[in-house]
Amino acid sequence: MSAPTANTPVIPASATDAALTPPLRERAGDFWFVLRRNPTAMIGLLMIAVVILSAIFAPWIAPYPANQIDFAVVSQPPSRAHLFGTDQFGQDIFSRILFGARIDLLIALSAVVISLLVGSIYGAVSGYVGGLTDEVAMRIMDILQGFPRFIFAMGIAYALGPGIQTVVIATAVLNIPGYARLMRSSMLSAKTSQYAMAAKAIGANHRAILFQHLVPNCLIPIFVISTMQFGWAILEAAGLSFIGLGVETSRAEWGAMIQLGFQDFLQGHWWMYTFPGLAIAWTVLGFNLLGDGLQDVLDPRRR
Amino acid sequence: MTTNDLQTHIQDAEQHRAPMLEVRELETQFFTRKGVARVLDKLSFDIGKGEIVGLVGESGSGKSVTGFSIVNLIKSPGKIVAGEILFEGRDLTKSTEDQMREIRGKSIAMIFQNPRGSLNPVLSVGDQLCQVLKYRQGMSKEQAKRRAIELLTLVHIPEPERRLKAYPHQLSGGMAQRVMIAMAISCGPELLIADEPTTGLDVTIEYQIIQLLKEMRDLTGTSVIVITHDLNMAAEVCDRIMVMYAGKVVEQAPVDQFFSRPSHPYTLGLLASRPSLHGSAEIPTIPGNVPDLIHRPSGCSFHPRCRWATAECSATEPEPQTIGPHHTASCHHLEEVQRDIAAAR
């Protein structure tokens, strides 16, 4: 058994040793390539794009300002001048829906961001620390989830009083446990991974292991869920406004518009609540389709 | 390796006899539901400065647990219950977690099998290397990047600037292991523990990686413990080989002695069960399995599988016997074994 001498030249790693590395821009391109071939995601994306564009360009597209009260055209059915009709104050419903996209998207975005941040940090730490801490932390989430979702949101909204912040906070709190649980379960599997062990073996401290190594690896399911949560957040926010605990009816917000319209239900003024309702349905559906599609795109096993 | 080279190597090893790592009667146990598994059983060995030592044995012989015990990363329900790990005069088993964190990476680094799994899939190679350099070596971003490129060049990665931006899934296993080695030597450790560094790599890459380990030793003077079940690989890279069986070193010898005069029946079994190019198609195996570590056999742990075993073997545990310089084996029947081998030839 002869061992080669120490100065045997090392065979240089050949060019075939690794595939050439595509730059990051190309990887983003790959993602877009796969996404484009997923009809579900594309339809969802298109539907959301319509909503986002109308939110951005509302002042230019909308034929009337959002809060222009005109008692000359009170409770008009849809016509050429008022595409979706007018409400009891003569406000143009089409314009209000366009402007409403701003408030509803803003509420949903804030609620999702807050619950995502709070929930995932909570879940990450809980799962990483484990043991009794984890047990207690998760039981607290159980308590939050123990209440019927909407009743719980109503409770919070009632305590805080109506307003946009109220809706944001109530919707965010409602969604925290979901993110916390999802993050925790991803964390439980990630923390036993070899790269976590390797990081430990090189002397990384807990904070570095948790936030640099583990959390970034747990984000994909979080992102998928948050796209869908976006839709739900809009639904919940509108729900709160509809029962009068959320945004005031004076504001152009879809839920509040439905509430206002519903007061005229017996008069048969169907356009007052149908069109804002359709706007909500359209948006929620768009986000859900995108979420479904993203799940397929981001899951390498389903590519 | 020529005889001359070998002798200078042995002399070197002797000069460095003051060992940098001494493991004394180390006992690591796993407290399972079925009982206490005594995985390391009064394990003792030394590692000299700049030495490459191979730790060989079957799966379940406690090789990896030895590695993890040294860096104090034994996972629950495992625990070091007794013994000392003296590293530069300091007992690691008594160090706090903060002290160990300081030691890991800076003084003792460890690399694993499945190198791609050891790299964080969402961070680029450069980010991971630079992070270590920034936080452990206190380098600035610029310095870290420059040093990372140097390190990648050192481990023979072509186009290191470009590789910095690569993600682990874009690397082959061999490349990933090179990156891991670069990361392991980045803080200039005195001891590198390589836990099956070439398992899962193909043969040519395997050879490159073990050559690289050797080169890093020559370059930095770091000691290396190579944990492997591959005797051929150990022969290529190691100065000394220790054979582990059921949590004990049963034989240790300088590499030439090891292959020219194997003495322990278990070593003989391991050597015989290597596939060879010529010879019978059937590979002889060692009958039986690694013993149940919860109910360890009495006396010599190997006696149930040993054809030389006698009543003495099941009654008392053999002490290490000196066979040659730095060559010991723990067996009651070394003479008979040698006689039988000579007769078989």
XYZ file of C-alpha atoms in Angstrom:
648
model
C 0.000 0.000 0.000
C 1.873 3.056 -1.131
C 0.592 6.489 -0.430
C 1.537 9.146 -2.955
C 4.041 11.710 -1.756
C 2.796 14.910 -0.313
C 3.902 16.949 -3.296
C 1.794 15.048 -5.805
C 0.106 17.852 -7.683
C -3.532 18.144 -6.925
C -5.620 17.527 -9.994
C -7.299 20.849 -10.635
C -11.015 20.744 -10.349
C -12.168 20.319 -13.899
C -14.549 22.590 -15.688
C -17.111 19.813 -15.601
C -16.998 19.796 -11.835
C -19.813 22.254 -11.571
C -22.350 23.683 -13.910
C -21.579 27.257 -14.778
C -23.304 29.625 -12.463
C -26.131 31.660 -13.896
C -26.275 35.174 -12.447
C -29.100 36.141 -10.174
C -30.919 38.100 -12.859
C -31.162 34.913 -14.870
C -32.620 33.077 -11.895
C -35.311 35.702 -11.526
C -35.893 35.155 -15.232
C -36.257 31.428 -14.638
C -38.841 32.129 -11.987
C -40.798 34.356 -14.352
C -40.487 31.687 -17.054
C -42.063 29.042 -14.844
C -44.654 31.428 -13.501
C -45.698 32.452 -16.996
C -46.525 28.877 -17.847
C -48.766 28.499 -14.863
C -52.237 29.629 -16.016
C -53.659 29.786 -12.486
C -50.958 32.125 -11.286
C -51.140 34.247 -14.417
C -54.911 34.740 -14.209
C -54.547 35.639 -10.541
C -51.729 38.031 -11.308
C -53.774 39.679 -14.050
C -56.788 40.121 -11.775
C -54.628 41.669 -9.069
C -52.901 43.895 -11.588
C -56.286 45.352 -12.541
C -57.002 46.161 -8.896
C -53.555 47.643 -8.259
C -53.692 49.744 -11.422
C -57.114 51.104 -10.573
C -55.854 51.959 -7.084
C -52.896 53.824 -8.515
C -54.684 55.579 -11.340
C -58.042 56.135 -9.621
C -57.866 59.972 -9.789
C -57.399 59.790 -13.562
C -59.740 56.934 -14.431
C -62.584 57.737 -12.087
C -65.232 59.954 -13.685
C -66.076 61.590 -10.314
C -64.221 62.259 -7.064
C -64.754 59.585 -4.422
C -66.742 61.745 -2.061
C -68.652 64.034 -4.366
C -72.108 64.304 -2.898
C -74.742 65.300 -5.427
C -78.349 65.259 -4.268
C -79.559 65.676 -7.821
C -78.642 62.089 -8.692
C -79.468 60.210 -5.473
C -79.903 56.404 -5.741
C -79.639 56.210 -9.523
C -79.485 52.780 -11.136
C -76.548 52.087 -13.474
C -76.594 54.378 -16.462
C -74.186 55.847 -18.994
C -73.360 58.777 -16.679
C -73.002 56.540 -13.622
C -71.699 53.158 -14.762
C -72.477 51.377 -11.477
C -75.165 53.741 -10.331
C -75.099 56.121 -7.349
C -75.743 55.771 -3.632
C -78.103 57.584 -1.267
C -75.839 60.657 -1.351
C -75.472 60.689 -5.099
C -71.856 59.492 -4.951
C -70.735 57.614 -8.059
C -70.270 53.967 -7.099
C -67.837 53.174 -9.922
C -65.525 55.980 -8.799
C -65.825 54.942 -5.180
C -64.887 51.365 -6.051
C -61.755 52.555 -7.848
C -60.748 54.759 -4.914
C -61.788 52.029 -2.504
C -59.114 49.755 -3.949
C -56.574 52.091 -2.351
C -57.952 51.750 1.156
C -58.624 48.032 0.891
C -55.204 47.195 -0.510
C -53.560 49.402 2.088
C -55.430 47.720 4.913
C -54.644 44.259 3.584
C -50.986 45.090 3.000
C -50.506 46.568 6.469
C -52.333 43.701 8.140
C -50.388 41.062 6.227
C -47.023 42.721 6.849
C -47.701 43.154 10.554
C -48.965 39.634 11.086
C -46.194 38.187 8.925
C -43.442 39.951 10.853
C -44.835 39.371 14.311
C -46.045 35.835 13.593
C -42.943 34.560 11.903
C -40.497 35.967 14.430
C -42.668 34.586 17.216
C -42.886 31.167 15.580
C -39.217 31.103 14.618
C -38.008 31.802 18.128
C -40.532 29.409 19.619
C -39.518 26.570 17.327
C -35.807 27.246 17.641
C -35.744 27.477 21.426
C -38.086 24.525 21.809
C -38.929 22.831 25.076
C -41.117 24.542 27.635
C -40.845 27.965 25.963
C -42.198 26.507 22.753
C -44.966 24.735 24.612
C -46.119 27.899 26.401
C -45.780 30.064 23.274
C -47.857 27.682 21.201
C -50.562 27.356 23.863
C -50.914 31.156 23.736
C -51.481 30.857 19.986
C -54.023 28.109 20.696
C -55.938 30.534 22.893
C -55.974 33.147 20.103
C -57.149 30.543 17.636
C -59.646 29.121 20.090
C -62.097 31.965 19.471
C -64.159 31.929 16.303
C -62.107 34.094 13.960
C -64.614 36.738 13.118
C -66.099 37.045 16.587
C -62.579 37.597 17.857
C -61.954 40.306 15.262
C -65.239 41.934 16.239
C -64.160 41.959 19.857
C -60.898 43.703 19.044
C -62.572 46.170 16.683
C -65.252 46.950 19.241
C -62.634 47.624 21.909
C -60.578 49.887 19.648
C -63.438 51.819 18.078
C -64.002 52.255 14.336
C -61.288 53.416 11.942
C -58.726 52.163 9.507
C -56.134 51.314 12.194
C -58.719 49.234 14.007
C -59.339 47.121 10.952
C -55.593 46.705 10.366
C -54.895 45.664 13.943
C -57.865 43.327 14.218
C -57.035 41.615 10.931
C -53.346 41.376 11.823
C -53.939 39.832 15.231
C -56.295 37.364 13.653
C -53.592 36.135 11.299
C -50.616 36.045 13.660
C -51.206 32.486 14.919
C -51.238 31.102 11.375
C -47.842 32.546 10.547
C -46.451 31.582 13.936
C -47.490 27.965 13.494
C -46.239 27.727 9.937
C -42.892 29.269 10.837
C -42.512 27.072 13.871
C -43.103 23.872 11.965
C -40.646 24.874 9.220
C -38.185 25.813 11.934
C -38.482 22.462 13.650
C -37.301 20.693 10.524
C -34.766 23.361 9.530
C -33.034 23.405 12.886
C -32.068 19.747 12.609
C -30.615 20.318 9.132
C -26.983 19.784 8.403
C -26.287 23.387 7.494
C -27.473 24.396 10.942
C -25.089 21.853 12.422
C -22.272 23.030 10.163
C -22.908 26.629 11.196
C -22.765 25.557 14.818
C -19.549 23.661 14.200
C -17.970 26.828 12.858
C -18.916 28.694 16.000
C -21.930 30.720 14.875
C -24.029 32.066 17.740
C -27.752 31.479 18.152
C -28.772 34.762 16.586
C -26.698 34.124 13.474
C -27.954 30.566 13.138
C -31.564 31.582 13.642
C -31.798 34.703 11.517
C -29.104 34.203 8.895
C -29.368 30.491 8.314
C -32.735 29.155 9.416
C -35.316 31.902 8.911
C -34.435 32.570 5.247
C -34.950 28.875 4.590
C -38.431 28.936 6.055
C -39.752 31.893 4.083
C -41.140 30.257 0.942
C -44.241 28.715 2.551
C -44.712 32.000 4.439
C -44.762 33.957 1.182
C -47.203 31.587 -0.450
C -49.552 31.779 2.503
C -49.301 35.542 2.709
C -50.506 35.923 -0.878
C -53.615 34.005 0.059
C -53.880 35.819 3.384
C -53.958 39.029 1.412
C -57.284 37.977 -0.059
C -58.625 36.876 3.293
C -57.469 40.097 4.924
C -59.502 42.085 2.404
C -62.520 39.913 3.097
C -62.147 40.263 6.856
C -61.561 44.011 6.700
C -64.613 44.450 4.500
C -66.565 42.206 6.852
C -65.732 44.383 9.827
C -66.684 47.519 7.943
C -69.915 45.912 6.800
C -71.090 45.270 10.341
C -70.098 48.812 11.234
C -67.077 48.055 13.397
C -64.477 48.976 10.796
C -64.032 51.830 8.410
C -66.657 54.588 8.645
C -69.264 54.557 5.864
C -68.260 58.071 4.835
C -65.034 56.622 3.398
C -64.881 54.910 0.038
C -64.141 51.409 1.320
C -65.750 48.340 -0.200
C -67.102 46.855 3.021
C -68.418 50.194 4.164
C -70.016 50.722 0.736
C -71.832 47.410 0.995
C -73.114 48.409 4.415
C -74.338 51.715 3.088
C -75.950 50.018 0.125
C -77.527 47.369 2.283
C -79.507 50.009 4.140
C -81.453 50.407 0.897
C -81.889 46.669 0.415
C -85.673 46.815 0.709
C -85.921 49.522 -1.917
C -84.320 47.112 -4.373
C -81.252 49.259 -4.971
C -79.184 46.189 -5.829
C -76.320 48.095 -7.502
C -75.316 49.752 -4.247
C -74.048 46.550 -2.650
C -73.572 44.235 -5.638
C -70.730 46.142 -7.309
C -68.563 46.639 -4.211
C -69.231 42.964 -3.409
C -68.042 41.947 -6.854
C -64.918 44.072 -6.370
C -64.154 42.192 -3.168
C -64.821 38.818 -4.781
C -62.639 39.718 -7.765
C -59.714 40.755 -5.587
C -59.927 37.832 -3.168
C -60.170 35.393 -6.058
C -57.165 37.009 -7.731
C -54.996 36.642 -4.646
C -56.094 33.081 -4.045
C -55.356 32.071 -7.623
C -51.934 33.696 -7.430
C -51.237 31.953 -4.131
C -52.238 28.590 -5.568
C -50.086 29.149 -8.602
C -47.100 30.317 -6.574
C -47.318 27.202 -4.496
C -46.861 25.140 -7.635
C -44.093 27.343 -8.948
C -42.106 27.555 -5.746
C -42.439 23.896 -4.825
C -39.612 22.177 -6.695
C -41.349 18.813 -6.375
C -44.330 20.056 -8.366
C -42.440 21.773 -11.131
C 5.782 7.379 -0.403
C 9.451 6.463 -0.239
C 10.963 4.916 2.871
C 12.954 8.075 3.509
C 9.927 10.279 3.383
C 8.177 7.933 5.682
C 10.960 7.970 8.225
C 11.118 11.741 8.301
C 7.378 11.687 8.746
C 7.629 9.339 11.682
C 10.444 11.395 13.169
C 8.354 14.485 12.741
C 5.530 12.780 14.490
C 7.861 11.817 17.320
C 9.182 15.326 17.703
C 5.677 16.544 18.037
C 4.891 13.923 20.599
C 3.591 16.522 22.971
C 0.051 16.014 21.743
C -2.218 18.929 20.956
C -5.324 16.921 21.677
C -5.549 14.270 24.364
C -8.707 12.296 24.845
C -8.721 10.468 28.158
C -11.218 7.763 29.137
C -13.988 9.596 27.344
C -17.458 8.193 27.870
C -20.316 9.491 25.792
C -23.639 7.862 26.443
C -27.062 8.103 24.859
C -29.942 7.932 27.275
C -32.575 6.254 25.145
C -35.923 4.875 26.163
C -34.588 1.344 25.868
C -31.667 2.040 28.156
C -28.289 3.720 28.266
C -26.208 3.173 25.144
C -22.557 3.467 26.004
C -21.346 4.649 22.641
C -17.873 5.747 23.672
C -16.413 3.440 26.276
C -13.371 4.858 28.050
C -11.988 6.079 24.768
C -8.405 7.359 24.917
C -6.136 8.675 22.188
C -3.765 11.505 21.330
C -3.447 13.681 18.262
C -0.058 15.252 17.582
C 0.486 18.637 16.020
C 0.290 18.581 12.233
C -0.671 14.948 12.206
C -3.339 13.415 9.986
C -5.021 10.622 11.881
C -7.557 8.282 10.383
C -10.395 7.084 12.575
C -11.753 3.948 10.921
C -14.357 1.393 11.815
C -17.765 0.073 10.830
C -20.913 2.176 11.006
C -21.935 2.446 14.633
C -18.457 2.077 16.046
C -18.596 5.580 17.498
C -16.368 7.418 15.013
C -18.692 10.332 14.366
C -19.749 10.526 18.006
C -16.053 10.928 18.829
C -15.856 13.888 16.444
C -18.996 15.513 17.807
C -17.839 14.902 21.385
C -14.616 16.803 20.743
C -16.493 19.914 19.610
C -19.155 19.326 22.242
C -22.033 19.125 19.786
C -23.533 15.876 21.004
C -27.273 16.140 20.629
C -29.699 15.126 23.322
C -30.243 12.350 24.487
C -26.489 11.971 24.152
C -24.154 13.277 26.816
C -20.496 13.181 27.741
C -20.621 11.566 31.169
C -16.963 11.071 32.029
C -13.433 11.602 30.814
C -11.385 14.516 29.606
C -10.708 16.123 26.264
C -7.531 18.116 26.745
C -6.993 20.617 23.984
C -3.955 22.812 24.431
C -4.007 22.072 28.123
C -7.668 22.899 28.573
C -10.424 20.392 29.316
C -13.122 20.893 26.705
C -15.648 18.775 28.580
C -15.619 21.417 31.317
C -15.876 24.409 28.986
C -19.012 26.495 28.940
C -21.101 26.789 25.783
C -19.749 30.320 25.200
C -16.159 29.124 25.473
C -16.895 26.241 23.125
C -18.422 28.599 20.575
C -15.193 30.548 20.641
C -13.209 27.332 20.106
C -15.391 25.951 17.331
C -14.251 27.247 13.994
C -11.337 29.216 15.415
C -9.435 26.356 17.066
C -11.303 23.235 16.028
C -13.245 23.108 12.784
C -15.394 20.292 11.513
C -16.573 19.302 8.071
C -19.211 16.745 7.269
C -20.224 14.288 4.629
C -22.838 15.500 2.146
C -21.159 18.898 1.751
C -24.064 20.357 -0.168
C -26.263 19.799 2.853
C -23.726 21.640 4.998
C -24.138 24.820 3.005
C -27.129 27.020 3.551
C -29.246 26.659 0.390
C -30.477 30.247 0.361
C -27.142 32.015 0.813
C -24.472 32.334 -1.847
C -21.088 30.764 -1.268
C -19.521 34.201 -0.924
C -22.078 35.349 1.651
C -21.458 32.285 3.768
C -17.679 32.534 3.592
C -17.651 36.278 4.203
C -20.005 35.935 7.147
C -17.561 33.626 8.875
C -14.660 35.954 8.108
C -16.543 39.038 9.234
C -17.892 37.677 12.475
C -15.109 35.341 13.512
C -12.117 37.277 12.206
C -13.511 40.774 12.525
C -12.753 41.616 8.895
C -14.368 44.434 6.969
C -16.605 43.616 4.038
C -13.838 44.381 1.553
C -11.199 42.385 3.423
C -13.547 39.448 3.832
C -14.291 39.369 0.131
C -10.620 39.472 -0.773
C -9.808 36.765 1.747
C -12.723 34.630 0.520
C -11.313 34.751 -3.003
C -7.890 33.780 -1.641
C -9.388 30.871 0.240
C -11.283 29.606 -2.782
C -8.086 29.829 -4.816
C -6.320 27.884 -2.090
C -8.776 25.010 -2.383
C -8.384 25.029 -6.185
C -11.730 26.420 -7.165
C -11.487 27.879 -10.645
C -12.844 31.381 -11.220
C -13.232 32.144 -7.516
C -14.662 35.635 -8.071
C -17.536 34.186 -10.019
C -18.063 31.290 -7.624
C -18.651 33.692 -4.774
C -22.019 34.453 -6.307
C -22.934 30.782 -6.773
C -25.580 29.101 -4.657
C -24.970 25.668 -3.146
C -27.345 23.881 -5.514
C -25.223 25.119 -8.419
C -22.131 23.394 -7.056
C -21.163 19.775 -7.518
C -20.493 17.717 -4.426
C -16.745 18.047 -4.889
C -16.962 21.814 -5.295
C -19.172 22.114 -2.248
C -16.715 20.112 -0.177
C -13.910 22.401 -1.341
C -15.978 25.354 -0.183
C -16.539 23.649 3.164
C -12.810 23.061 3.509
C -12.144 26.698 2.653
C -14.629 27.722 5.308
C -13.136 25.330 7.846
C -9.597 26.650 7.391
C -10.734 30.276 7.166
C -10.109 30.922 10.848
C -6.852 28.972 10.987
C -7.922 26.113 13.249
C -5.306 23.922 14.940
C -7.504 20.879 14.475
C -9.747 19.939 11.594
C -12.195 17.096 12.037
C -13.359 15.681 8.713
C -16.348 13.410 9.217
C -16.476 11.133 6.159
C -15.465 14.014 3.894
C -15.624 12.002 0.686
C -18.685 9.836 1.207
C -21.000 10.319 -1.732
C -18.369 11.840 -3.992
C -17.172 9.950 -7.016
C -13.764 8.333 -6.965
C -11.711 10.924 -8.841
C -13.199 13.749 -6.810
C -12.643 11.754 -3.643
C -8.951 11.558 -4.466
C -8.790 15.292 -5.101
C -10.474 16.077 -1.823
C -8.179 13.916 0.274
C -5.167 15.375 -1.503
C -6.557 18.778 -0.666
C -6.815 17.871 3.019
C -3.189 16.818 2.950
C -2.181 19.974 1.167
C -3.968 22.095 3.748
C -2.096 20.285 6.509
C 1.227 20.919 4.770
C 0.291 24.538 4.229
C -1.117 25.461 7.612
C 0.268 22.785 9.920
C -3.189 21.994 11.212
C -3.831 18.545 12.649
C -6.544 16.557 10.921
C -8.773 13.765 12.150
C -10.274 11.948 9.188
C -13.281 9.878 10.114
C -13.876 7.235 7.479
C -14.836 3.648 6.875
C -12.723 3.565 3.753
C -9.334 2.037 4.505
C -7.959 2.839 1.072
C -8.682 6.475 1.597
C -7.128 6.366 5.065
C -4.035 4.783 3.517
C -3.733 7.646 1.061
C -4.059 10.513 3.435
C -3.200 9.505 6.981
C 0.021 9.423 8.972
C -1.545 7.222 11.573
C -4.629 5.055 11.719
C -6.820 4.269 14.695
C -9.331 1.472 14.441
C -12.449 1.936 16.508
C -14.745 -0.817 17.596
C -17.743 -0.306 19.882
C -16.483 3.009 21.168
C -12.889 2.015 21.822
C -9.639 2.262 19.900
C -8.700 -1.397 19.432
C -5.592 -0.835 17.371
C -3.520 2.170 16.387
C -0.419 2.319 14.258
C 1.518 4.508 11.849
C 0.087 3.928 8.398
C 2.894 1.663 7.060
C 2.878 -0.478 10.203
C -0.862 -0.665 10.010
C -0.854 -2.264 6.602
C 2.347 -4.307 7.000
C 1.630 -5.736 10.398
C -2.069 -5.532 11.255
C -2.563 -7.226 14.588
C -6.048 -6.983 16.015
C -8.516 -9.581 14.718
C -10.980 -6.788 13.927
C -8.385 -4.907 11.885
C -7.646 -8.115 10.009
C -11.326 -8.518 9.298
C -11.600 -4.937 8.013
C -8.552 -5.345 5.803
C -9.798 -8.658 4.412
C -13.194 -7.257 3.572
C -11.884 -4.640 1.175
C -12.753 -5.397 -2.414
C -9.686 -6.014 -4.537
C -9.116 -6.034 -8.275
C -7.662 -9.502 -8.329
C -8.638 -12.349 -6.085
C -11.857 -14.114 -5.390
C -15.086 -12.582 -6.476
C -16.509 -13.068 -3.041
C -15.478 -10.529 -0.451
C -14.976 -12.031 2.980
C -17.004 -10.293 5.647
C -16.778 -10.106 9.406
C -19.592 -12.303 10.697
C -22.161 -10.700 12.953
C -22.925 -7.060 13.647
C -21.646 -4.201 15.720
C -22.706 -5.095 19.277
C -25.757 -3.718 20.986
C -24.319 -0.785 22.887
C -27.020 -0.932 25.527
C -26.151 -4.516 26.433
C -22.453 -4.579 25.671
C -20.706 -7.948 25.575
C -18.593 -8.691 28.620
C -14.812 -8.607 28.350
C -13.561 -7.792 24.879
C -16.458 -6.237 22.917
C -15.310 -8.037 19.781
C -15.289 -11.549 21.227
C -18.703 -12.641 19.901
C -17.447 -12.085 16.354
C -13.854 -13.201 16.802
C -12.630 -16.613 15.720
C -9.745 -16.505 18.198
C -12.019 -15.797 21.129
C -11.612 -17.875 24.282
C -13.150 -17.859 27.724
C -10.607 -15.237 28.753
C -11.933 -12.854 26.111
C -15.451 -12.891 27.466
C -14.194 -12.545 31.031
C -11.672 -9.715 30.982
C -11.160 -6.696 28.827
C -7.784 -6.686 27.057
C -5.370 -3.819 27.720
C -3.515 -2.180 24.812
C -0.337 -4.179 24.032
C 2.667 -2.519 22.435
C 3.610 -4.124 19.141
C 6.040 -1.601 17.726
C 6.754 2.127 17.948
C 3.403 3.877 18.370
C 1.707 0.634 17.477
C -0.673 -0.867 19.999
C -3.504 -3.361 19.840
C -5.933 -4.475 22.517
C -6.221 -8.253 22.283
C -5.504 -11.239 24.538
C -4.301 -13.445 21.702
C -1.957 -11.329 19.616
C 0.640 -14.132 19.320
C -1.843 -16.751 18.172
C -3.288 -14.305 15.672
C 0.155 -13.531 14.243
C 1.026 -17.229 14.126
C -2.160 -18.092 12.263
C -1.634 -15.304 9.737
C 1.935 -16.464 9.112
C 0.668 -20.026 8.679
C -2.011 -18.922 6.243
C 0.605 -17.245 4.079
